[in-house]
Backbone as a ProteinNet text record, in pm:
[ID]
protein_1_A
[PRIMARY]
EQKVDEQTRDIKAMLEYTRVGLFSVTEDLAIHKDYARYLETILDEKDLAGSSLESVFLDKTSIGPDGKQRIMTALEYSLGEDEVFFEANMSSLPNELTLETEAGPKIVDIDWSPIIDKEGCIEKILVGLKDVTEVNRLRIEAEESRKSLSFLSEILEVGPQRFLKFSKNAEQSWNEIRQHLGPSSSELSKESIRKIYIVLHTIKGLARSYNFKELTDYIHLAEEKVTNKTHLDLS
[TERTIARY]
4093.3	4115.5	3986.7	3905.3	3778.7	3684.8	3682.2	3597.5	3644.1	3777.2	3831.2	3794.5	3805	3769	3621.4	3535.7	3392.3	3364.4	3428.6	3408.4	3458.9	3571.5	3626.8	3531.8	3474.7	3378.4	3254.4	3208.4	3089.7	3115.3	3233.2	3266.8	3277.1	3341.8	3354.3	3217.8	3128.9	2994.2	2918	2933.8	2866.8	2916.7	3047.6	3104.2	3067.4	3041.8	3009.7	2864.4	2773.8	2631.7	2553.8	2615.1	2541.6	2511.4	2400.2	2359.8	2400	2500.4	2556.7	2703.9	2750.3	2890	2980.1	3010.5	3093.2	3241.6	3317.6	3462.8	3522.6	3652.1	3719	3829.1	3850.6	3953.1	4075.5	4190.4	4314.5	4385.8	4498.9	4570	4622.2	4643.1	4685.9	4567.4	4448	4324.2	4290	4312	4281.4	4179.4	4122.3	4022.8	4094.1	4058.6	4118.9	4084.8	4172.5	4155	4026.3	3975.8	3852.3	3734.1	3657.8	3541.2	3426.4	3305.9	3187.3	3186.5	3155.4	3156	3053.6	2951	2847.3	2901.7	3014.4	3077.8	3117.2	3158.3	3195.8	3075.3	2957.9	2834.7	2798.6	2810.4	2776.1	2871.5	3002.2	3102.2	3127	3070.6	3086.3	3234.8	3308.1	3450.2	3486.7	3593.6	3640.9	3774.1	3812.2	3943.6	3975.5	3898	3909.8	4011.3	4064.4	4158.8	4279.7	4309.3	4423.7	4398.9	4279.8	4249.6	4228.2	4262.3	4243.5	4094.4	4054.6	3914.9	3871.3	3960.8	3926.5	3901.6	3986.9	3976.8	3859.7	3833.8	3728.8	3592	3587.9	3458.5	3431.1	3509.4	3478.7	3483.6	3578	3587.8	3466.5	3387.3	3268.6	3141.7	3153.4	3035.2	3010.8	2897.8	2857.8	2923.4	2998.2	3057.8	3172.4	3190.5	3293.8	3431	3533.1	3671.2	3688.8	3626.1	3639.7	3575.8	3460.6	3393.4	3476.2	3536.7	3622.1	3743.7	3801.9	3918	3882	3764.7	3721	3703.2	3649.1	3630.9	3766.1	3857.3	3988.4	4064.8	4054.3	4122.1	4063.7	3932.5	3865.7	3910.5	3920.5	3965.3	4112.3	4192.2	4335.7	4362.8	4291.7	4312	4254.7	4166	4103.1	4181.8	4233.7	4304	4431.1	4445.8	4560.5	4545.7	4432.2	4409.5	4297.4	4274.2	4166	4030.5	3928.9	3795.9	3737.1	3781.2	3728.3	3758.3	3869.5	3902.4	3800.9	3756.9	3655.1	3524.6	3484.7	3360.1	3366.6	3484.6	3499.2	3489.9	3520.4	3519.7	3397.8	3303.1	3185.7	3107.1	3105	3026.5	3079	3203.8	3262.2	3234	3173.1	3146	2998.5	2965.9	2825.9	2752.7	2623	2538.4	2479.1	2485.1	2427.7	2498.7	2525	2588	2530.5	2540.2	2501.5	2627.2	2622.9	2738.2	2713.9	2808.5	2797.3	2874.6	2803.3	2866.3	2822.2	2884.2	2846.3	2702.8	2656.1	2517.9	2418.5	2468.4	2380.8	2400.9	2338.2	2353.8	2289.8	2358.2	2307	2311.5	2206.3	2204.9	2245.2	2353.5	2404.1	2394.7	2345.4	2342.3	2474.7	2537.3	2671.8	2672.2	2734.8	2751.6	2900.9	2949.4	3091.2	3103.5	3191.3	3209.5	3357.1	3412.9	3554.1	3573.7	3684.3	3724.2	3841.2	3822.7	3919.9	4010.4	4142	4235.2	4249.9	4340.8	4356.8	4406.3	4476.8	4528.4	4426.9	4308.4	4204.6	4214.4	4295.5	4309.4	4232.2	4201.3	4125.6	4219.2	4196.6	4278.6	4233.5	4103.3	4042.9	3908.1	3852	3717	3628.9	3526.2	3433	3331.5	3311.6	3218.1	3116.4	2991.3	2884.7	2810.5	2808.9	2736.9	2612.1	2499.9	2374	2308.3	2279	2215.1	2067.2	2029.2	1890.1	1821.3	1876.3	1820.4	1674.3	1645.4	1508.5	1415.8	1466.5	1386.1	1348.8	1446.7	1419.1	1319	1332.2	1238.7	1096.4	1081.7	949.2	894.1	984.3	940.9	891.8	963.6	923.1	788.5	772.2	645.3	531.3	560.1	457.1	419.8	520	494.7	413.4	445.2	368.8	223.9	205.3	69.4	-6.1	66.4	3	-42.7	45	8.7	-112.4	-113.3	-225.5	-355.9	-351.9	-471.7	-513.4	-411.8	-442.3	-510	-456.4	-517.4	-660.1	-678	-811.2	-908.6	-859.2	-944.2	-985.7	-892.3	-924.7	-1028.2	-1013.9	-1108.2	-1247.2	-1252	-1380.8	-1448.4	-1365.7	-1419.7	-1483	-1421.7	-1472.7	-1596.9	-1594.1	-1704.6	-1670.6	-1727.7	-1690.8	-1719.9	-1832.8	-1869	-1774.8	-1747.5	-1659.3	-1516.4	-1475.2	-1339.7	-1324.5	-1427.1	-1421.5	-1415.7	-1488.6	-1484.9	-1345.6	-1286.1	-1150	-1051.6	-1063.5	-973	-980.9	-1102.9	-1121.1	-1054	-1074.8	-1012.7	-860.3	-810.1	-665.4	-604.2	-671.5	-621.7	-617.3	-719.7	-721.2	-605.6	-577.8	-468	-334	-313.9	-186.9	-169.2	-277.8	-270.2	-234.5	-289.4	-258.8	-111.4	-59.4	82.1	169.3	132.5	210.6	219	113.7	113.1	218.5	256.5	355.2	498	511.5	644.1	710	835.9	913.2	1004.2	1104.3	1199.1	1273.5	1298.3	1362.8	1313.7	1317.9	1265.6	1347.1	1476	1559.9	1516	1433.7	1389.6	1252.4	1193.9	1063.2	1073.6	976.7	971.7	915.8	940	887.4	735.6	675.5	530.1	474.6	541.6	497.2	509	619.5	639.1	537.3	504.3	401.6	266.9	232	104.2	104.1	220	230.2	208.3	268	251.7	105.2	38.2	-102.9	-188.4	-161.9	-236.9	-210.7	-83.1	-47.8	-116.6	-115.6	-175.8	-326.4	-389.6	-533.8	-565.7	-491.9	-519.8	-481.6	-381.9	-346.4	-460.9	-521.1	-634.5	-749.3	-772.9	-879.6	-845.5	-719.4	-676.9	-689.2	-656.2	-666.3	-812	-901.3	-1042.7	-1101.3	-1042.1	-1086.3	-1008.2	-915.2	-833.1	-741.4	-689.9	-589.3	-452.2	-414.6	-300	-168.3	-137.8	-7.5	1.6	-107.4	-108.2	-88.8	-151.7	-134.1	12.1	78.5	220.7	305.7	277.9	355.1	338.9	216.6	192.6	261.5	262.8	332.7	482.3	540.7	681.9	704.3	608.3	619	613.6	530	523.8	658.4	719.9	848.9	955.5	948.6	1042.7	1031	906.5	882.8	936.4	902.3	943.6	1094.5	1156	1301	1375	1312.8	1377.8	1375.9	1263.3	1246.5	1278.7	1276.6	1297.3	1193.6	1074.6	969.9	879.1	821.3	720.4	586.3	549.7	427.1	311.4	329.9	223.9	98.1
-2081.6	-2011.6	-1948.4	-1895.9	-1834.9	-1939.7	-2059.3	-2166.8	-2211.9	-2219.6	-2258.7	-2155.8	-2026.3	-1919.6	-1927.4	-1955.9	-1966.9	-2084	-2198.3	-2315.4	-2289.7	-2219.5	-2187.3	-2098.5	-1997.8	-1909	-1984.7	-2076.2	-2155.9	-2242.4	-2304	-2389.8	-2307.4	-2190.4	-2103.5	-2055.5	-2023.2	-1979	-2091.6	-2213	-2328.8	-2351.6	-2344.9	-2365.8	-2253.4	-2136.2	-2021.5	-2022.8	-2069.1	-2052	-2181.5	-2297.5	-2421.6	-2439.8	-2504.4	-2531.3	-2672.1	-2725.6	-2856.1	-2836.3	-2899.6	-2886.9	-2975.5	-2930.7	-3008.8	-2987.1	-3095.9	-3087.4	-3217.8	-3217.2	-3339.7	-3372.6	-3503.5	-3553.6	-3591.9	-3537.4	-3564	-3686.2	-3722.7	-3843.4	-3835.9	-3714.6	-3700.3	-3693.1	-3732	-3736.2	-3599.7	-3497.1	-3359.1	-3301.3	-3187.9	-3120.9	-3036.3	-3055	-2980.1	-2831.8	-2747.5	-2602.3	-2550.4	-2619.3	-2576.5	-2652.5	-2584.3	-2647.1	-2546	-2598.8	-2512.5	-2434.4	-2307.5	-2223.7	-2270	-2335.8	-2383.3	-2489.9	-2551.8	-2650.2	-2587	-2460	-2389.7	-2372.4	-2354.3	-2341.2	-2473.6	-2582.2	-2713.3	-2753	-2735.6	-2777.5	-2671.8	-2552.8	-2443.6	-2409.4	-2406.1	-2371.2	-2294.4	-2214.2	-2136	-2191.6	-2149	-2180.8	-2329.9	-2409.5	-2554.8	-2615.9	-2537.4	-2590.4	-2652.2	-2776.2	-2844.9	-2905.9	-2885.7	-2940.2	-3091.2	-3158.6	-3302.8	-3335.9	-3429.9	-3472.7	-3524.9	-3595.3	-3654.3	-3547.7	-3445.4	-3345.8	-3250.3	-3206.7	-3105.7	-3166.4	-3296.8	-3359	-3481.8	-3586.5	-3713	-3700.8	-3621.3	-3605.8	-3535.7	-3470.7	-3399.4	-3482.8	-3602.2	-3684.2	-3780.1	-3848	-3943.5	-4079.4	-4096.2	-4226.6	-4254.6	-4382.1	-4420.7	-4432.9	-4459.2	-4469.3	-4574.5	-4690	-4796.4	-4755.4	-4689.7	-4643.5	-4540	-4448	-4346.7	-4411	-4507.9	-4575.4	-4648	-4708.3	-4779.6	-4683.9	-4564.6	-4465	-4418.5	-4383.8	-4335.3	-4442.8	-4567.2	-4676.7	-4700.3	-4692.7	-4711.8	-4605.2	-4481.1	-4373	-4389.4	-4424.2	-4440.4	-4551.5	-4663.4	-4775.9	-4749.9	-4651.6	-4622.4	-4520.1	-4418.3	-4310.4	-4361.5	-4324.4	-4367.6	-4506.4	-4570.4	-4706.5	-4709.7	-4828.4	-4847.4	-4828.6	-4791.8	-4764.8	-4884.9	-5005	-5125.3	-5127.2	-5062.9	-5057.5	-4971.4	-4863.3	-4777.8	-4853.9	-4924.4	-5001	-5108.7	-5168.1	-5272.6	-5217.9	-5087.8	-5027.4	-4938.9	-4938.1	-4851.4	-4877.8	-5003.2	-5038	-4969.8	-4922.2	-4854.3	-4704.5	-4654.3	-4511.1	-4484.7	-4420.8	-4401.8	-4301.7	-4320.5	-4230.2	-4117.2	-4132.1	-4029.3	-4034.1	-3916.5	-3905.8	-3786.4	-3789.9	-3675.3	-3596.9	-3467.9	-3380.5	-3288.6	-3285	-3198.2	-3068.8	-2954.8	-2825.1	-2728.9	-2612.1	-2511.3	-2465.2	-2473.4	-2435.3	-2543.6	-2658.6	-2769.4	-2888.1	-3002.1	-3122.6	-3104.9	-3156.4	-3152.9	-3294	-3330.1	-3458	-3429.8	-3493.6	-3467.2	-3592.7	-3573	-3678.7	-3672.6	-3788.1	-3790.8	-3870.3	-3810.3	-3879	-3885.4	-4005.4	-4026.8	-4068.3	-4000.8	-4034.6	-4024.1	-4125	-4118.2	-4028.1	-3955.3	-3874.9	-3947.3	-3989.2	-4072.6	-3986.7	-4016.2	-3941.8	-4010.1	-3959	-4011.2	-4154.2	-4194.7	-4331.6	-4430.1	-4381.9	-4469.8	-4496.1	-4415.4	-4430.6	-4320.3	-4344.6	-4247.8	-4136.3	-4016.8	-3900.5	-3835.4	-3818	-3758.6	-3825.2	-3803.1	-3852.4	-3732.8	-3715.2	-3604.5	-3640	-3550.5	-3572.9	-3459.4	-3494.3	-3394.9	-3410	-3303.4	-3303.7	-3216.8	-3272.5	-3198.4	-3200.8	-3082.7	-3071.4	-3107.8	-3222.3	-3269.8	-3266.8	-3186.3	-3180.1	-3137.6	-3030	-2978	-3073.5	-3132.9	-3229.3	-3348	-3398.3	-3511	-3472.6	-3349	-3303.2	-3299	-3245.6	-3238.5	-3377.3	-3469.3	-3606.2	-3674.9	-3651.6	-3710.3	-3653.1	-3521.5	-3458.9	-3511.8	-3528.2	-3580.4	-3724.1	-3802.9	-3941.6	-3946.6	-3857.1	-3851.8	-3811	-3715	-3673.3	-3786.6	-3860.5	-3973.9	-4078.2	-4105.4	-4203.8	-4157	-4028.1	-3974.9	-3988.5	-3956.3	-3968.4	-4113.9	-4203	-4345.2	-4397.2	-4357.1	-4398.1	-4346.2	-4219.1	-4158.8	-4230.8	-4265.2	-4336	-4472.4	-4542.8	-4673.4	-4660.6	-4557	-4535.9	-4503	-4416.1	-4378.7	-4498.8	-4585.1	-4703.9	-4797.6	-4809.1	-4896.6	-4836.8	-4705.3	-4639	-4613.7	-4509.4	-4468.6	-4574.8	-4640.3	-4736.8	-4857.6	-4912.2	-5027.3	-4988.8	-4866.3	-4822.1	-4806.5	-4750	-4735.8	-4872.6	-4969.1	-5104.5	-5164.2	-5142.9	-5192.8	-5125.4	-4995	-4921.6	-4974.4	-5004.7	-5057.7	-5194.2	-5280.3	-5413	-5403.2	-5310.2	-5293.6	-5245.4	-5150.6	-5099.5	-5209.1	-5292.6	-5405.3	-5501.8	-5520.9	-5610.2	-5553.2	-5422.2	-5361.1	-5368.8	-5347.5	-5357.3	-5498.6	-5597.4	-5736.2	-5766.9	-5711.6	-5731.3	-5666.1	-5546.5	-5475.9	-5555.9	-5629.9	-5709.2	-5820.1	-5862.3	-5969.5	-5915	-5785.3	-5726.8	-5704.6	-5743	-5720.6	-5600.8	-5586.5	-5475.3	-5472.4	-5589.7	-5596.4	-5719.6	-5712.1	-5823.5	-5950.4	-5936.1	-6054.2	-6136.3	-6078.4	-6147.5	-6213.1	-6202.6	-6262.5	-6414	-6478.7	-6624.9	-6665.1	-6789.9	-6839.3	-6835.8	-6861.1	-6860.9	-6720.5	-6619.5	-6480.3	-6439	-6478	-6442.8	-6514.3	-6638.1	-6712.1	-6639.9	-6591.6	-6522	-6388.7	-6320.4	-6194.3	-6220.2	-6327.4	-6361.5	-6390.1	-6462.4	-6496.8	-6370.1	-6274.9	-6149.5	-6071.9	-6066.4	-5996.2	-6060.8	-6192.2	-6263.3	-6236.4	-6227	-6201	-6061.5	-5961.6	-5824.1	-5803.1	-5879.9	-5870	-5920.7	-6029.2	-6081.5	-5983.2	-5914.7	-5814.6	-5696.6	-5652.7	-5540.9	-5577.6	-5701.7	-5746	-5749.2	-5791.2	-5798.3	-5660.4	-5557.1	-5418.9	-5352.1	-5427.9	-5378.2	-5263.9	-5270	-5174.3	-5228.9	-5198.5	-5265	-5237.8	-5110.5	-5078.2	-5126.2	-5113.7	-5162	-5313.4	-5382.4	-5526.7	-5562.3	-5487.2	-5512.9	-5489.7	-5382	-5352.8	-5463.4	-5509.9	-5616.4	-5744.9	-5768.1	-5885.7	-5877.9	-5759.9	-5742.1	-5770.9	-5727.6	-5754.9	-5905.7	-5976.1	-6122.3	-6185.9	-6135.5	-6189.5	-6163.8	-6047.3	-6018.5	-6123.8	-6159	-6257.7	-6394.6	-6439.5	-6573.1	-6581.9	-6477.3	-6478.2	-6477.7	-6414.7	-6407	-6541.9	-6611.6	-6734.7	-6861.3	-6851.7	-6969.8	-7078.7	-7036	-7132	-7151.9	-7268.7	-7294.7	-7250.2	-7125.2	-7068.8	-7065.1	-7130.2	-7123.8	-7194.3
-6821.1	-6694	-6642.1	-6737.3	-6697.8	-6637.9	-6700.7	-6648.6	-6510.8	-6493.1	-6363.2	-6257.4	-6293.8	-6200	-6161.2	-6260.2	-6232.8	-6139.6	-6166.6	-6081.6	-5940.2	-5929.8	-5797.7	-5720	-5789.1	-5722.2	-5677.9	-5764.2	-5730	-5606.6	-5602	-5488	-5360.7	-5370.8	-5253.5	-5204.1	-5299.7	-5262.7	-5194	-5246.4	-5186.3	-5043.5	-5024.7	-4891.7	-4796.3	-4851	-4766.1	-4719.9	-4805.6	-4776.4	-4751.9	-4776.7	-4753	-4604.3	-4575.8	-4436.9	-4394.6	-4459.9	-4424.7	-4390.9	-4284.1	-4244.8	-4328	-4450.9	-4541.4	-4512.5	-4510.3	-4498.2	-4546.5	-4570.8	-4612.2	-4513.8	-4495.7	-4404.5	-4487.6	-4452.2	-4524.4	-4467.1	-4528.1	-4486.4	-4343.7	-4291.8	-4152.4	-4056.8	-4107.5	-4029.2	-3969.7	-4050.8	-4012.3	-4109.5	-4072.3	-4156.5	-4261.4	-4387.3	-4497.2	-4484	-4540.3	-4525.8	-4589.2	-4691.6	-4757.2	-4696.7	-4615.1	-4553.2	-4548.1	-4534.2	-4528.1	-4397.3	-4404.8	-4284.4	-4181.3	-4230.4	-4137.8	-4043.9	-4081.3	-3993.7	-3860.7	-3864.1	-3741.5	-3650	-3710.2	-3631.4	-3565.3	-3640.9	-3586.3	-3473.9	-3498	-3398.6	-3291.6	-3312.5	-3216.6	-3196	-3307.1	-3304.9	-3430.4	-3422.6	-3535.6	-3585	-3706.8	-3764	-3752.6	-3824.8	-3815	-3910.3	-4003.9	-4101.3	-4032	-4066.5	-4008.7	-3872.3	-3817	-3684	-3691.4	-3585.3	-3577.9	-3575.7	-3660.2	-3663.5	-3528	-3461	-3331.7	-3225.9	-3220.8	-3113.3	-3131.2	-3255.7	-3275.5	-3301.9	-3331.6	-3360.9	-3273.3	-3289.2	-3220.8	-3069.4	-3015.8	-2870.4	-2810.6	-2894.4	-2846	-2857.8	-2910.6	-2933.7	-2818.2	-2824.5	-2721.5	-2740.1	-2847.6	-2876.3	-2780.1	-2744.5	-2648.6	-2711.9	-2629.7	-2679.4	-2788.6	-2771	-2870.4	-3002.3	-2993.7	-3115.5	-3189.5	-3115.1	-3177.3	-3244.3	-3175.9	-3231.7	-3360.6	-3364	-3484.9	-3601.5	-3573.5	-3679.8	-3733.3	-3643.3	-3684.5	-3761	-3715.7	-3784	-3922.3	-3933.8	-4062.9	-4162.4	-4116.9	-4204.7	-4241.8	-4143.3	-4167.2	-4268.1	-4256.5	-4346.9	-4485.8	-4497.9	-4627	-4708.4	-4642.5	-4712.4	-4780.5	-4907.3	-4986.1	-5045.1	-5018.7	-5067.5	-5171	-5225.1	-5321	-5252.1	-5329.3	-5274	-5200.8	-5234.8	-5171.6	-5022.3	-4981.2	-4839.1	-4764	-4828	-4765.6	-4750	-4853.9	-4849.4	-4741.6	-4721.9	-4621.7	-4479.8	-4463.1	-4329.3	-4303	-4395.1	-4381.7	-4254.1	-4208.3	-4089.7	-3963.5	-3966.7	-3850	-3850	-3956.2	-3969	-3940	-3827.8	-3787.3	-3876.6	-3887.5	-3965.9	-3881.6	-3748.9	-3661	-3526.1	-3470.5	-3339.2	-3264.9	-3132.3	-3049.7	-3016.6	-3046.3	-3028.7	-2910.5	-2815.7	-2699.6	-2724.9	-2726.7	-2747.7	-2638	-2635.4	-2536.2	-2556.9	-2680.4	-2710.9	-2672.2	-2628	-2589.3	-2681	-2649.5	-2732.7	-2870	-2970.5	-3107.1	-3164.9	-3234.7	-3305.6	-3449.4	-3495	-3629.7	-3715.3	-3835.3	-3935.4	-4011.6	-4036.3	-4094.6	-4224.4	-4327	-4455.2	-4487.1	-4520.6	-4552.4	-4698	-4774.5	-4915.7	-4953.2	-5021.8	-5062.3	-5183.5	-5187	-5302.2	-5368.3	-5494.1	-5563.5	-5651.8	-5648.3	-5732.5	-5869	-5953.8	-6090	-6091.3	-5985.8	-5979.2	-5923.8	-5891.9	-5839.4	-5691.4	-5620.9	-5476.1	-5403.6	-5278.1	-5199.1	-5153.7	-5206.4	-5174.3	-5045	-5032.8	-4912.7	-4891.6	-4774.3	-4746.7	-4715	-4795.8	-4778.5	-4671.1	-4576.5	-4466.4	-4465.5	-4451.4	-4441	-4309.5	-4230.2	-4102.6	-4116.5	-4077.1	-4082.1	-3945.5	-3893.5	-3762.7	-3776.8	-3719.3	-3729.9	-3592.9	-3500.3	-3365	-3367.3	-3438.1	-3442	-3515.1	-3622.2	-3698.2	-3610.5	-3533.6	-3443.5	-3335.3	-3282.5	-3179.5	-3234	-3354	-3415.1	-3445.9	-3484.5	-3512.2	-3386.1	-3275	-3147.3	-3103.2	-3116.7	-3079.6	-3165.9	-3294.8	-3385.2	-3347.3	-3307.6	-3268	-3138.9	-3044.3	-2919.8	-2946.4	-3037.2	-3072.8	-3140.4	-3226.2	-3294.2	-3193.1	-3092.9	-2990.7	-2910.4	-2874.6	-2796.9	-2873.8	-3003.4	-3086.2	-3101.4	-3110.2	-3122.9	-2996.2	-2878.1	-2751	-2740.4	-2777.4	-2769.3	-2861.5	-2980.5	-3076.3	-3021.5	-2956.5	-2898.5	-2786.9	-2704.4	-2593.7	-2647.4	-2748.4	-2806.4	-2871.7	-2929.8	-2994.6	-2892.1	-2776.5	-2670.5	-2604	-2585.7	-2516	-2370.2	-2309.8	-2173.6	-2067.7	-2074.2	-1970.1	-1970.5	-2089.1	-2098.1	-2060.9	-2097.7	-2063.7	-1912.7	-1846.8	-1700.7	-1633.1	-1688.4	-1634.4	-1649.8	-1767.4	-1790.5	-1695.3	-1676.8	-1588.5	-1445.6	-1401.5	-1265.9	-1252.5	-1352.7	-1349.4	-1355.5	-1437.9	-1451.1	-1320.3	-1253.6	-1126.8	-1021	-1018.3	-925	-954.3	-1083.7	-1122.1	-1078.1	-1097.3	-1056.5	-904	-833.8	-687.1	-643.5	-713.9	-681.1	-707.8	-817.2	-848.5	-741.9	-696.7	-594	-463.8	-434.6	-311.4	-314.5	-435.5	-447.6	-457.7	-472.9	-489.1	-354	-344.6	-222.8	-239	-150.3	-160.8	-294.3	-352.8	-484.1	-556.7	-691	-770.4	-751.4	-711	-691.9	-572.6	-482.6	-363.2	-379.8	-498.2	-520.9	-528	-471.2	-479.6	-615.8	-652.9	-780	-781.6	-666.8	-660.2	-681.2	-622.9	-641.3	-786.9	-849.6	-990.2	-1077.8	-1040.6	-1115.2	-1107.5	-988.8	-971.6	-1047.6	-1046.2	-1121.5	-1269.5	-1318.1	-1458.5	-1492.1	-1406.4	-1431	-1436.2	-1343.9	-1343.9	-1472.8	-1513.3	-1637.3	-1757.2	-1760.5	-1872.8	-1879.7	-1763.8	-1759.6	-1810.9	-1761.8	-1803.2	-1949.9	-1997.4	-2139.7	-2227.2	-2186.2	-2261.5	-2266.2	-2153.3	-2149.8	-2240	-2236.2	-2321.3	-2468.4	-2500.2	-2639	-2685	-2594.9	-2632.1	-2659.7	-2594.8	-2617.7	-2730.7	-2790.7	-2902.1	-2860.7	-2735.2	-2689.4	-2731.3	-2854	-2916.1	-2844.1	-2820.2	-2761.7	-2617.2	-2542.2	-2404.8	-2402	-2496.6	-2506.4	-2529	-2615.5	-2642.8	-2518.3	-2444.2	-2323.7	-2218.8	-2202.6	-2104.5	-2149.1	-2280.3	-2332	-2299.8	-2310.4	-2274.6	-2126.5	-2043.2	-1899.3	-1873.2	-1946.4	-1933.9	-1969.5	-2075	-2116.5	-2010.4	-1945	-1836.9	-1726.9	-1695	-1589.2	-1630.1	-1749.3	-1792.5	-1812.3	-1862.9	-1883.2	-1749.3	-1649.6	-1518.6	-1447.5	-1458.3	-1378.3	-1455.8	-1591.9	-1676.7	-1644.5	-1603.2	-1570.2	-1690.3	-1698.3	-1801.4	-1744.4	-1778.3	-1717.9	-1817.1	-1929.9	-2030	-1981.9
[MASK]
+++++++++++++++++++++++++++++++++++++++++++++++++++++++++++++++++++++++++++++++++++++++++++++++++++++++++++++++++++++++++++++++++++++++++++++++++++++++++++++++++++++++++++++++++++++++++++++++++++++++++++++++++++++++++++++++++++++++++++

């Protein structure tokens, strides 16, 4: 009894102080009464015990009706069944979703794990929600800084005079492309699109010669847009 009391206290302490929104989904697709208090912070709601998973969580996410239905169906078909049913439906359970709350949008990382009973069937499904909004923001900022440093490094490698020459040629190329653009891309003639492609191909070659890697990739994507639109052999 003493060991059980100690384990109970440990579990309660974990649910009280963990920074992960831990909860389990019962056979009626509701939130079990024992859940981490931090879940209330993530979902921006109180007293979640017995609440429908769909109403307090899925209805607040960016996922569409079909996606929500797939999640609910996957859980329904897994609960009370062998673990193999959960594994077969794992592809319907997302690892990340955007949650809309009064405090603003939150990006949550999601972990799904089956809880097996003595008979080897899934009794409940343990779900862990982790707010990764700030982490994602910092990652995006770090990626933008990395790109800026990469661009600067490429420019320094080329040198100011050669870069200014490239910029002048690129500007002339963009102006030439603008001259072929009409009110909408659907109204462009095949000849105009052919000329746009040739200009893009020329500036891509120049960018490649200066080792402007990312710009080269972007121009290559623009070339693909042109060729996919016209289905012309422009090689």
